[in-house]
PDB file of C-alpha atoms in Angstrom:
ATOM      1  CA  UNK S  12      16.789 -14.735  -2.360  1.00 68.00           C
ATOM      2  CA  UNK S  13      16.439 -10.810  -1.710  1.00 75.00           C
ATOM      3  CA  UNK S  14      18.075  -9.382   1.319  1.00 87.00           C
ATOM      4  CA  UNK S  15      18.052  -5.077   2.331  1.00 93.00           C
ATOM      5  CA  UNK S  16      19.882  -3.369   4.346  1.00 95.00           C
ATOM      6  CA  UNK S  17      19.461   0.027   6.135  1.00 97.00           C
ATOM      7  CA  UNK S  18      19.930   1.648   9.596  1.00 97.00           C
ATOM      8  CA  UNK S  19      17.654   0.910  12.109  1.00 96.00           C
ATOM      9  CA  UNK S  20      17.511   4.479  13.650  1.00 97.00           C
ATOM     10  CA  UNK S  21      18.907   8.090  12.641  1.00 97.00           C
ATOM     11  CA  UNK S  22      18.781  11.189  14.390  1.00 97.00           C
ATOM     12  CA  UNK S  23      19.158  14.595  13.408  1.00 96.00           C
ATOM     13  CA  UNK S  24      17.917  18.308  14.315  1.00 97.00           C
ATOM     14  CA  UNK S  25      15.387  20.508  12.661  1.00 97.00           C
ATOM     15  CA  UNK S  26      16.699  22.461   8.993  1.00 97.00           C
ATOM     16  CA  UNK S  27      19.253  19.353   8.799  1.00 97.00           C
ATOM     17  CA  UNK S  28      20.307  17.084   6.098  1.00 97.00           C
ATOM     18  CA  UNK S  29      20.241  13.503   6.836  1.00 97.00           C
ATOM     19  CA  UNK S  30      21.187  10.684   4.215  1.00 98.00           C
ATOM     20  CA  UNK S  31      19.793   7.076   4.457  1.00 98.00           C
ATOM     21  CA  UNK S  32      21.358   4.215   3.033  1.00 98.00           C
ATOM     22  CA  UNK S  33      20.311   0.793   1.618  1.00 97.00           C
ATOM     23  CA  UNK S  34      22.288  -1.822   0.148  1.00 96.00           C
ATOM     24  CA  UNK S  35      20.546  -4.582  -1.209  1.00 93.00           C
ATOM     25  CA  UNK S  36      21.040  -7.932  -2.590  1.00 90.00           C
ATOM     26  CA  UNK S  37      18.897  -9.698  -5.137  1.00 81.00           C
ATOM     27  CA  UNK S  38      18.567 -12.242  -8.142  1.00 75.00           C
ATOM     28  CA  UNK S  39      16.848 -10.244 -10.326  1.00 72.00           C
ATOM     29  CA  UNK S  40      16.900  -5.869  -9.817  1.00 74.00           C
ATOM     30  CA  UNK S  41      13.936  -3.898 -11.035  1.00 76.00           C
ATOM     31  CA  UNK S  42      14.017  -0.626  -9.300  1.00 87.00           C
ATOM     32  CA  UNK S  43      14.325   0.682  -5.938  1.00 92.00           C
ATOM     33  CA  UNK S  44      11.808   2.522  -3.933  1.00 92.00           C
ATOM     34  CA  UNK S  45      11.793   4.751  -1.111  1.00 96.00           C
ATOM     35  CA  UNK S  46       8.713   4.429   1.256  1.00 96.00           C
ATOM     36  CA  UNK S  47       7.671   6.571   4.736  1.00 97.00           C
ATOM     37  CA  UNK S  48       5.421   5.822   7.572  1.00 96.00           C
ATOM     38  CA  UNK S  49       4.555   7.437  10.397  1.00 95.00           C
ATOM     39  CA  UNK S  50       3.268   5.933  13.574  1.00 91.00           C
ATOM     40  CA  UNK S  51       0.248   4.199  13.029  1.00 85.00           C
ATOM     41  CA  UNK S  52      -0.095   4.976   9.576  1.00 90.00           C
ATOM     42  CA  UNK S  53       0.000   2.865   6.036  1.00 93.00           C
ATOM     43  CA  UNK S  54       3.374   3.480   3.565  1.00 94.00           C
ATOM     44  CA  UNK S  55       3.276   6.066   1.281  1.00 94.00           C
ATOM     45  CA  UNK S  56       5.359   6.215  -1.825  1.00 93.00           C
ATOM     46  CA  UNK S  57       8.116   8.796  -1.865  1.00 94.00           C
ATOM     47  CA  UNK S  58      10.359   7.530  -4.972  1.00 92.00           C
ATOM     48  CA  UNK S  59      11.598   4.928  -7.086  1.00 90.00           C
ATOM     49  CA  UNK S  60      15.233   4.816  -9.186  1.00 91.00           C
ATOM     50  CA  UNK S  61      15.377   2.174 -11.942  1.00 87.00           C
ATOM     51  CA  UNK S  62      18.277   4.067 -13.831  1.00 90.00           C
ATOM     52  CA  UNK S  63      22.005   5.041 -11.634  1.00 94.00           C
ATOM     53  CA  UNK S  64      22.010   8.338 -10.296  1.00 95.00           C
ATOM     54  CA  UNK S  65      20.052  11.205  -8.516  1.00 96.00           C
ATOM     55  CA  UNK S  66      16.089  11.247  -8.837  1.00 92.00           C
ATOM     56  CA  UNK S  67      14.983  14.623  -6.890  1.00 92.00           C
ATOM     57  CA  UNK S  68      11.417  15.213  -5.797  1.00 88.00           C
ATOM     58  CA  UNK S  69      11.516  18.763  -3.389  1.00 91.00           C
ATOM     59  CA  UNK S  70      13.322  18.323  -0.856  1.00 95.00           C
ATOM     60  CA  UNK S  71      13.809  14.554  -0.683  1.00 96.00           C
ATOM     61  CA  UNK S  72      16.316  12.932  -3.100  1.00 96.00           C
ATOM     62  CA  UNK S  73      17.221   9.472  -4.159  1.00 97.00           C
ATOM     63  CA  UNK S  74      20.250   7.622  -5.203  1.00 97.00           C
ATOM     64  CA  UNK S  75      20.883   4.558  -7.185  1.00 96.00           C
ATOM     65  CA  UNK S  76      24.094   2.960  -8.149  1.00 96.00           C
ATOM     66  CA  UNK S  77      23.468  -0.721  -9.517  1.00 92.00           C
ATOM     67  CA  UNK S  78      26.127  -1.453  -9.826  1.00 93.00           C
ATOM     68  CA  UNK S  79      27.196  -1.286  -5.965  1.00 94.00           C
ATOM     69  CA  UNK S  80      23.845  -2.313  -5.220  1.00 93.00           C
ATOM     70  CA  UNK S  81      23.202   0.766  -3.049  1.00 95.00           C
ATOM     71  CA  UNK S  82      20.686   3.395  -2.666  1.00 97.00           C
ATOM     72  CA  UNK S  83      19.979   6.266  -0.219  1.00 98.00           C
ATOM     73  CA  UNK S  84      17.423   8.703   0.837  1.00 98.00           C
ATOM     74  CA  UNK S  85      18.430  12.111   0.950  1.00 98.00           C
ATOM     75  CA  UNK S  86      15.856  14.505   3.244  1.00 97.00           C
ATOM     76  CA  UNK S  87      17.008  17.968   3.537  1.00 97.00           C
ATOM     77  CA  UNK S  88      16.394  20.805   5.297  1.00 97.00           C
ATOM     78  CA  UNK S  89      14.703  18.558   7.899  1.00 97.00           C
ATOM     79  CA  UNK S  90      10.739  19.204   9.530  1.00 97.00           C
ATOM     80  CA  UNK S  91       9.488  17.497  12.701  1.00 96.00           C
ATOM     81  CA  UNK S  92       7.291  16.330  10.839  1.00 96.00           C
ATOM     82  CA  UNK S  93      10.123  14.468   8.671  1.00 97.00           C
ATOM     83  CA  UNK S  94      10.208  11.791  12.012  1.00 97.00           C
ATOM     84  CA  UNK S  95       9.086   9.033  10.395  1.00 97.00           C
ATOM     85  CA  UNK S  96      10.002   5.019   9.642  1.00 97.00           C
ATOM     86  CA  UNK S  97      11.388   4.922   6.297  1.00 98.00           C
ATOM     87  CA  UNK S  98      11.691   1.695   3.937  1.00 97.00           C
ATOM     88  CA  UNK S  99      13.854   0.998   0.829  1.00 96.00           C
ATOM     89  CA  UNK S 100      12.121  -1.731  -1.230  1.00 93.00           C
ATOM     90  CA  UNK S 101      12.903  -3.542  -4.433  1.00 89.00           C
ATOM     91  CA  UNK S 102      10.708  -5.027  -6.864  1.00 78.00           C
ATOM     92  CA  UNK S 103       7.944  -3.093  -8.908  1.00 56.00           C
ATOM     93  CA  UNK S 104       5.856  -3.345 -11.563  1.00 50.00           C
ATOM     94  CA  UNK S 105       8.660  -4.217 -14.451  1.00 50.00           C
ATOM     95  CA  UNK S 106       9.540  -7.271 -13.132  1.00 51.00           C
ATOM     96  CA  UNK S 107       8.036 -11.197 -13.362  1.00 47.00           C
ATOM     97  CA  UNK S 108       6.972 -10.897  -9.852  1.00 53.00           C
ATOM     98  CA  UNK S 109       3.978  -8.331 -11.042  1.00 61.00           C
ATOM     99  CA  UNK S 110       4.830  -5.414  -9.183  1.00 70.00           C
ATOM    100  CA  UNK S 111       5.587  -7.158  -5.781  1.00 78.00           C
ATOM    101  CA  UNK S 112       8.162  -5.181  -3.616  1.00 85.00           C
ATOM    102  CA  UNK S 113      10.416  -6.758  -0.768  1.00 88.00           C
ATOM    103  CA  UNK S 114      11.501  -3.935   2.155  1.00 92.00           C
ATOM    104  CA  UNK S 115      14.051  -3.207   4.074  1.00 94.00           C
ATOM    105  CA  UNK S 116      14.083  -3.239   7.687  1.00 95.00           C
ATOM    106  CA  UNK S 117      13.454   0.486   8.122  1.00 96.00           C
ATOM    107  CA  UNK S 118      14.805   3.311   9.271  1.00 97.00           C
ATOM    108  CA  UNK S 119      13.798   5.330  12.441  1.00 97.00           C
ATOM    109  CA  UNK S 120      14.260   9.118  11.728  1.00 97.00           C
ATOM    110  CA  UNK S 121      13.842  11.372  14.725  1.00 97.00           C
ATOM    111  CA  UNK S 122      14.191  14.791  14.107  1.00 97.00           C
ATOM    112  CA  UNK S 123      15.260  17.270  17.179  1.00 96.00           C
ATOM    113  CA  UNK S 124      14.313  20.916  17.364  1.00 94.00           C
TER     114      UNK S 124
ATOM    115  CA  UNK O  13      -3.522   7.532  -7.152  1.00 79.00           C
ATOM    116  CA  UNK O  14      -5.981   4.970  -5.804  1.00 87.00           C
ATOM    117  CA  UNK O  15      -7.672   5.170  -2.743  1.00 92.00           C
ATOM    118  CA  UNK O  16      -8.031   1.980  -0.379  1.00 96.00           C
ATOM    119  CA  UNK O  17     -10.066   1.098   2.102  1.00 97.00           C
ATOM    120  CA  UNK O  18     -10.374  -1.691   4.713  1.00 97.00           C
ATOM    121  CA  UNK O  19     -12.965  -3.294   6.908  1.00 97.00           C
ATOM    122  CA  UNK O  20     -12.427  -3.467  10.204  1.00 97.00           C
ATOM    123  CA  UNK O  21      -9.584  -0.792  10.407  1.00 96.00           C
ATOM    124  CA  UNK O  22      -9.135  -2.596  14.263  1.00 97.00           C
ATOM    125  CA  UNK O  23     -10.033  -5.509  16.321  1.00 97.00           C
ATOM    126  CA  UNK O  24      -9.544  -7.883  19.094  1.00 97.00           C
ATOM    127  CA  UNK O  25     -10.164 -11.520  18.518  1.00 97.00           C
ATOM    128  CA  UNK O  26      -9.708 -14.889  20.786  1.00 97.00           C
ATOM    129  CA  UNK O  27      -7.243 -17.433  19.606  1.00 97.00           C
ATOM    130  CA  UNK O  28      -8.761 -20.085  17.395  1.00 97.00           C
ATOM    131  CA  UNK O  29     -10.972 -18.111  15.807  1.00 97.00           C
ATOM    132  CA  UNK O  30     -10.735 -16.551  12.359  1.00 98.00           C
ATOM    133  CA  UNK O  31     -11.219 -12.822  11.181  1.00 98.00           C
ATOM    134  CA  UNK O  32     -11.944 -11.992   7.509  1.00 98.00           C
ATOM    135  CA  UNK O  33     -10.275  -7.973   5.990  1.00 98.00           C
ATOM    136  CA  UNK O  34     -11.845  -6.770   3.430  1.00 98.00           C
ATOM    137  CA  UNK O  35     -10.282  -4.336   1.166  1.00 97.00           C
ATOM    138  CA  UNK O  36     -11.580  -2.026  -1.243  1.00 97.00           C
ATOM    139  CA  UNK O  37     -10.328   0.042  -3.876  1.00 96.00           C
ATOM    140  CA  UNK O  38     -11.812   2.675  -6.065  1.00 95.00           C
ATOM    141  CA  UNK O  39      -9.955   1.620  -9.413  1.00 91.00           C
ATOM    142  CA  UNK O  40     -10.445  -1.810 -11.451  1.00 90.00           C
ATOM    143  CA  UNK O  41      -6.688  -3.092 -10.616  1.00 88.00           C
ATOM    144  CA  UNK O  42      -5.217  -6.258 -12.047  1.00 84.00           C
ATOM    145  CA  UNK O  43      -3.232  -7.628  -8.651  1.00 86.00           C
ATOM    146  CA  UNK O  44      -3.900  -6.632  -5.031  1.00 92.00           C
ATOM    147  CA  UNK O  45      -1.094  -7.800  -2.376  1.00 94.00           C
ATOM    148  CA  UNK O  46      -1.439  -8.268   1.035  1.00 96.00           C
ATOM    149  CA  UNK O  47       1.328  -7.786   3.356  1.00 96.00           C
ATOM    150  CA  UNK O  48       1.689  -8.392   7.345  1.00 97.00           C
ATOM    151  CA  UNK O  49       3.537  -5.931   9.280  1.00 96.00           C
ATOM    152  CA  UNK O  50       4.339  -6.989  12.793  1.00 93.00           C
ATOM    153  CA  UNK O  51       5.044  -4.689  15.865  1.00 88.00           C
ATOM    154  CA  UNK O  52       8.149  -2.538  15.215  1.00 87.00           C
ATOM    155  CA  UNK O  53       8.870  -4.492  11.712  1.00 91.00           C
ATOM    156  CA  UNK O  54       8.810  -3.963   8.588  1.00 93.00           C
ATOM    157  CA  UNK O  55       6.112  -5.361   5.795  1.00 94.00           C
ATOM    158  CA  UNK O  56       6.124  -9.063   4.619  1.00 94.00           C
ATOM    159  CA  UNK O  57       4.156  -9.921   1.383  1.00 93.00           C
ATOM    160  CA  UNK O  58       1.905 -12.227   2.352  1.00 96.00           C
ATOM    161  CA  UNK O  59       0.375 -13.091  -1.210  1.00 94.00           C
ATOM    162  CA  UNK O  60      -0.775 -12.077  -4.582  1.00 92.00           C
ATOM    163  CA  UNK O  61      -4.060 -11.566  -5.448  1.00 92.00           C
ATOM    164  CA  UNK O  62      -5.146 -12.227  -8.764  1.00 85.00           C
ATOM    165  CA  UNK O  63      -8.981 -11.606  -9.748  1.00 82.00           C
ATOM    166  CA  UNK O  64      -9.717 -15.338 -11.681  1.00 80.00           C
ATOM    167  CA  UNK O  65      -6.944 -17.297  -9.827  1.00 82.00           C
ATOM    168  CA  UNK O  66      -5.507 -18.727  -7.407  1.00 87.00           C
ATOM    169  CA  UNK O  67      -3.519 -16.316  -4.800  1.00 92.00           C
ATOM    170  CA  UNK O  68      -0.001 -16.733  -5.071  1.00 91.00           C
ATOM    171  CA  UNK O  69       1.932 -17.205  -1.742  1.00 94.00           C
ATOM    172  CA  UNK O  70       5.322 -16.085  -0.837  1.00 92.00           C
ATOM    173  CA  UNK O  71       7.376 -18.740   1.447  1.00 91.00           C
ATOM    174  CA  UNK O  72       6.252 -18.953   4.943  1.00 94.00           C
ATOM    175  CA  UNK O  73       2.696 -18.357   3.880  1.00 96.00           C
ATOM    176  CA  UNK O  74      -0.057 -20.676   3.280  1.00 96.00           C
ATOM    177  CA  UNK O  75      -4.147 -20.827   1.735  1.00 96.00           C
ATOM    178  CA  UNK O  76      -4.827 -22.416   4.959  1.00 97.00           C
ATOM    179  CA  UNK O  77      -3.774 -20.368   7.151  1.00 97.00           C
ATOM    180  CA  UNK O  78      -4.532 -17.240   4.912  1.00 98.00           C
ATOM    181  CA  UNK O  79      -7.423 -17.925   2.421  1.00 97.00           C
ATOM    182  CA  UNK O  80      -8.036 -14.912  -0.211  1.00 96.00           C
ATOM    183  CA  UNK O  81     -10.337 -14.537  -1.918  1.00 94.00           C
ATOM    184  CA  UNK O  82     -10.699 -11.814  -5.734  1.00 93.00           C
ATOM    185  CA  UNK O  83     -14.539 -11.824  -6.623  1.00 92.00           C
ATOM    186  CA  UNK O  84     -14.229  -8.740  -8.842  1.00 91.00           C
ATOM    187  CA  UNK O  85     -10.875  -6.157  -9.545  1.00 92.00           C
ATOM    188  CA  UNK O  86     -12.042  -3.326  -7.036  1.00 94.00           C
ATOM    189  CA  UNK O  87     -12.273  -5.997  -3.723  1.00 95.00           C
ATOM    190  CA  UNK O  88     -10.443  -8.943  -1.948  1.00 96.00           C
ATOM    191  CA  UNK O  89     -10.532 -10.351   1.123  1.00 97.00           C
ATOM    192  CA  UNK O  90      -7.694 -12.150   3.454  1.00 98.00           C
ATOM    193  CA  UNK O  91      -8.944 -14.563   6.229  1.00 98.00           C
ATOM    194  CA  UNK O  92      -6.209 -15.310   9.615  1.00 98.00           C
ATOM    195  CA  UNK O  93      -7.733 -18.140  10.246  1.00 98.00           C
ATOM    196  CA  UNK O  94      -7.270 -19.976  13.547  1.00 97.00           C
ATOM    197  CA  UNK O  95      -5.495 -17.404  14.809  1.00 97.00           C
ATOM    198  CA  UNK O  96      -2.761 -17.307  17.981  1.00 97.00           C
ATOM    199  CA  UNK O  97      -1.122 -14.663  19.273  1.00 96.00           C
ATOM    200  CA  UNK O  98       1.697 -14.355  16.875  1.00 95.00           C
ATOM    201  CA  UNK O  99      -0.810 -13.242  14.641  1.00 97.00           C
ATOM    202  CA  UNK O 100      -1.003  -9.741  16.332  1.00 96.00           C
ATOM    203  CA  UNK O 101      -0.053  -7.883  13.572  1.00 96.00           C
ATOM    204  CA  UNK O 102      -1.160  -4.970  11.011  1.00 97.00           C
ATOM    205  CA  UNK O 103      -2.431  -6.658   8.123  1.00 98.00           C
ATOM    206  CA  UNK O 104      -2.320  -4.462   5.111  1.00 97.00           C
ATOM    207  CA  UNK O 105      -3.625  -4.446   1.082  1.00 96.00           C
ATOM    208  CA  UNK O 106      -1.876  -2.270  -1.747  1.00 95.00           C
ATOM    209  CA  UNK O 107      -2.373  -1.965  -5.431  1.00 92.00           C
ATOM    210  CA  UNK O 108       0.123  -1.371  -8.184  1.00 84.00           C
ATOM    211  CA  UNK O 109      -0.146   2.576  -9.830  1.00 78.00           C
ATOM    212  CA  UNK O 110       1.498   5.258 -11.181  1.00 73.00           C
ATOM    213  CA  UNK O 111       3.010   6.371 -14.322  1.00 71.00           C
ATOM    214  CA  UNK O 112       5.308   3.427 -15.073  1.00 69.00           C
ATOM    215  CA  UNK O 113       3.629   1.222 -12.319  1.00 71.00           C
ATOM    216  CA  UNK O 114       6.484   2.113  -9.931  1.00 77.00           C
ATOM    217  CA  UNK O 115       3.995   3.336  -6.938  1.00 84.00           C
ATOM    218  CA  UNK O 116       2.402   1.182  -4.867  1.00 88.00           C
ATOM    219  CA  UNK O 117      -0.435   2.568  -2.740  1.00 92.00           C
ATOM    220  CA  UNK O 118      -1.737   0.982   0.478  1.00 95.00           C
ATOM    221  CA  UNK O 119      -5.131   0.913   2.590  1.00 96.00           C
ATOM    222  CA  UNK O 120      -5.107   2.072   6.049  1.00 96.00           C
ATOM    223  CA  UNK O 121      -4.754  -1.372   7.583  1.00 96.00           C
ATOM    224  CA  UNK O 122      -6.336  -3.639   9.823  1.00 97.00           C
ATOM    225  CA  UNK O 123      -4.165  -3.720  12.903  1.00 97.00           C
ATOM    226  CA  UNK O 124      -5.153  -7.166  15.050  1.00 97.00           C
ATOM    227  CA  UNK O 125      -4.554  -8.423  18.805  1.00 97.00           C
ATOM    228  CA  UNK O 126      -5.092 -11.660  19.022  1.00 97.00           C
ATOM    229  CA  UNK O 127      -5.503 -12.624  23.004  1.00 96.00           C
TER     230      UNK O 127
END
């Protein structure tokens, strides 16, 4: 089976860094993805690491190490409008499974002014 | 990118009944997936679509409860049939895009009370 973990809530204050982790268990590892939602609206995709290391895309980041089976989400120099649920998934498109992803829990970021 | 849209966006049904979601999208796209994402959760794949097959169900799910149906590669539907309360849910369709097909991309939603 495929299991995720992440923290179920972070807070942190305006023009912060925060750093959100997932560790993840699976038979079969094709990439993992970082996705956000707000309140009441669908996912969107913010990134995906297939290869180790540090994918950056403005100011959010993302980390892969396979072979600790961990990721994180890196959001810096934090907005209000940063406060958002954000999921780690695995899965994709190079995989048998045809592009099907499997979240995480999520995470609740609240950002303070 | 591809842009998704769903039919009805919202509604409130009776238990035992069934509601039908359409979704829409503005690309020809091999698979579609649907995924349920209950209040405060996260999203569960519900099933595959695949235009010319059979859906594919993940564990936990079945065509009974959740008939789909691929006419064409820009639509699908998902039926809740006979629903109950536990249904309440937001019930949600992606497609697979992007450069290396790394991105999926989702519709709105359909978010469901079932009284």
């Amino acid at each position: 089976g495929q299991s995720l973990e992440q923290p179920s809530e972070v807070t942190a204050v305006e023009g912060a860094i925060v750093q959100i982790n997932c560790t993840y268990q699976t038979s079969g590892f094709y990439g993992l993805s970082w996705y956000q939602q707000h309140d009441g609206g669908a996912p969107t995709f913010l990134s995906y690491n297939a290869l180790d290391g540090l994918e950056e895309t403005g100011r959010f980041s993302s980390f892969l190490s396979r072979s600790d089976s961990y990721g994180y989400l890196l959001l810096q120099e934090l907005q209000m409008k940063d406060s958002a649920s954000y999921f780690c998934a695995v899965g994709g498109r190079r995989s048998n499974q045809g592009g099907k992803l499997i979240f995480g829990q999520g995470t609740e970021l609240s950002v303070k002014p | 990118s591809a842009v998704i849209s769903q039919k009805p966006s919202r509604d409130i049904c009776q238990r035992g009944t069934s509601l039908t979601i359409q979704c829409q999208v503005d690309s020809q796209v091999t698979m579609m997936f649907w995924y349920r994402q209950q209040p405060g959760q996260s999203l569960t794949l519900i099933a595959t679509a695949n235009q010319g097959s059979e859906a594919t169900y993940e564990s936990g799910f079945v065509i009974d409860k959740f008939p789909i149906s691929r006419p064409n590669l820009t639509f699908s539907t998902l039926t809740v049939s006979n629903m109950s309360p536990e249904d309440s849910s937001i019930y949600l369709c992606s497609v697979v895009g992007g450069v290396y097909q790394e991105t999926q991309y989702f519709g709105p939603g359909t978010r469901l009370l079932v009284l």
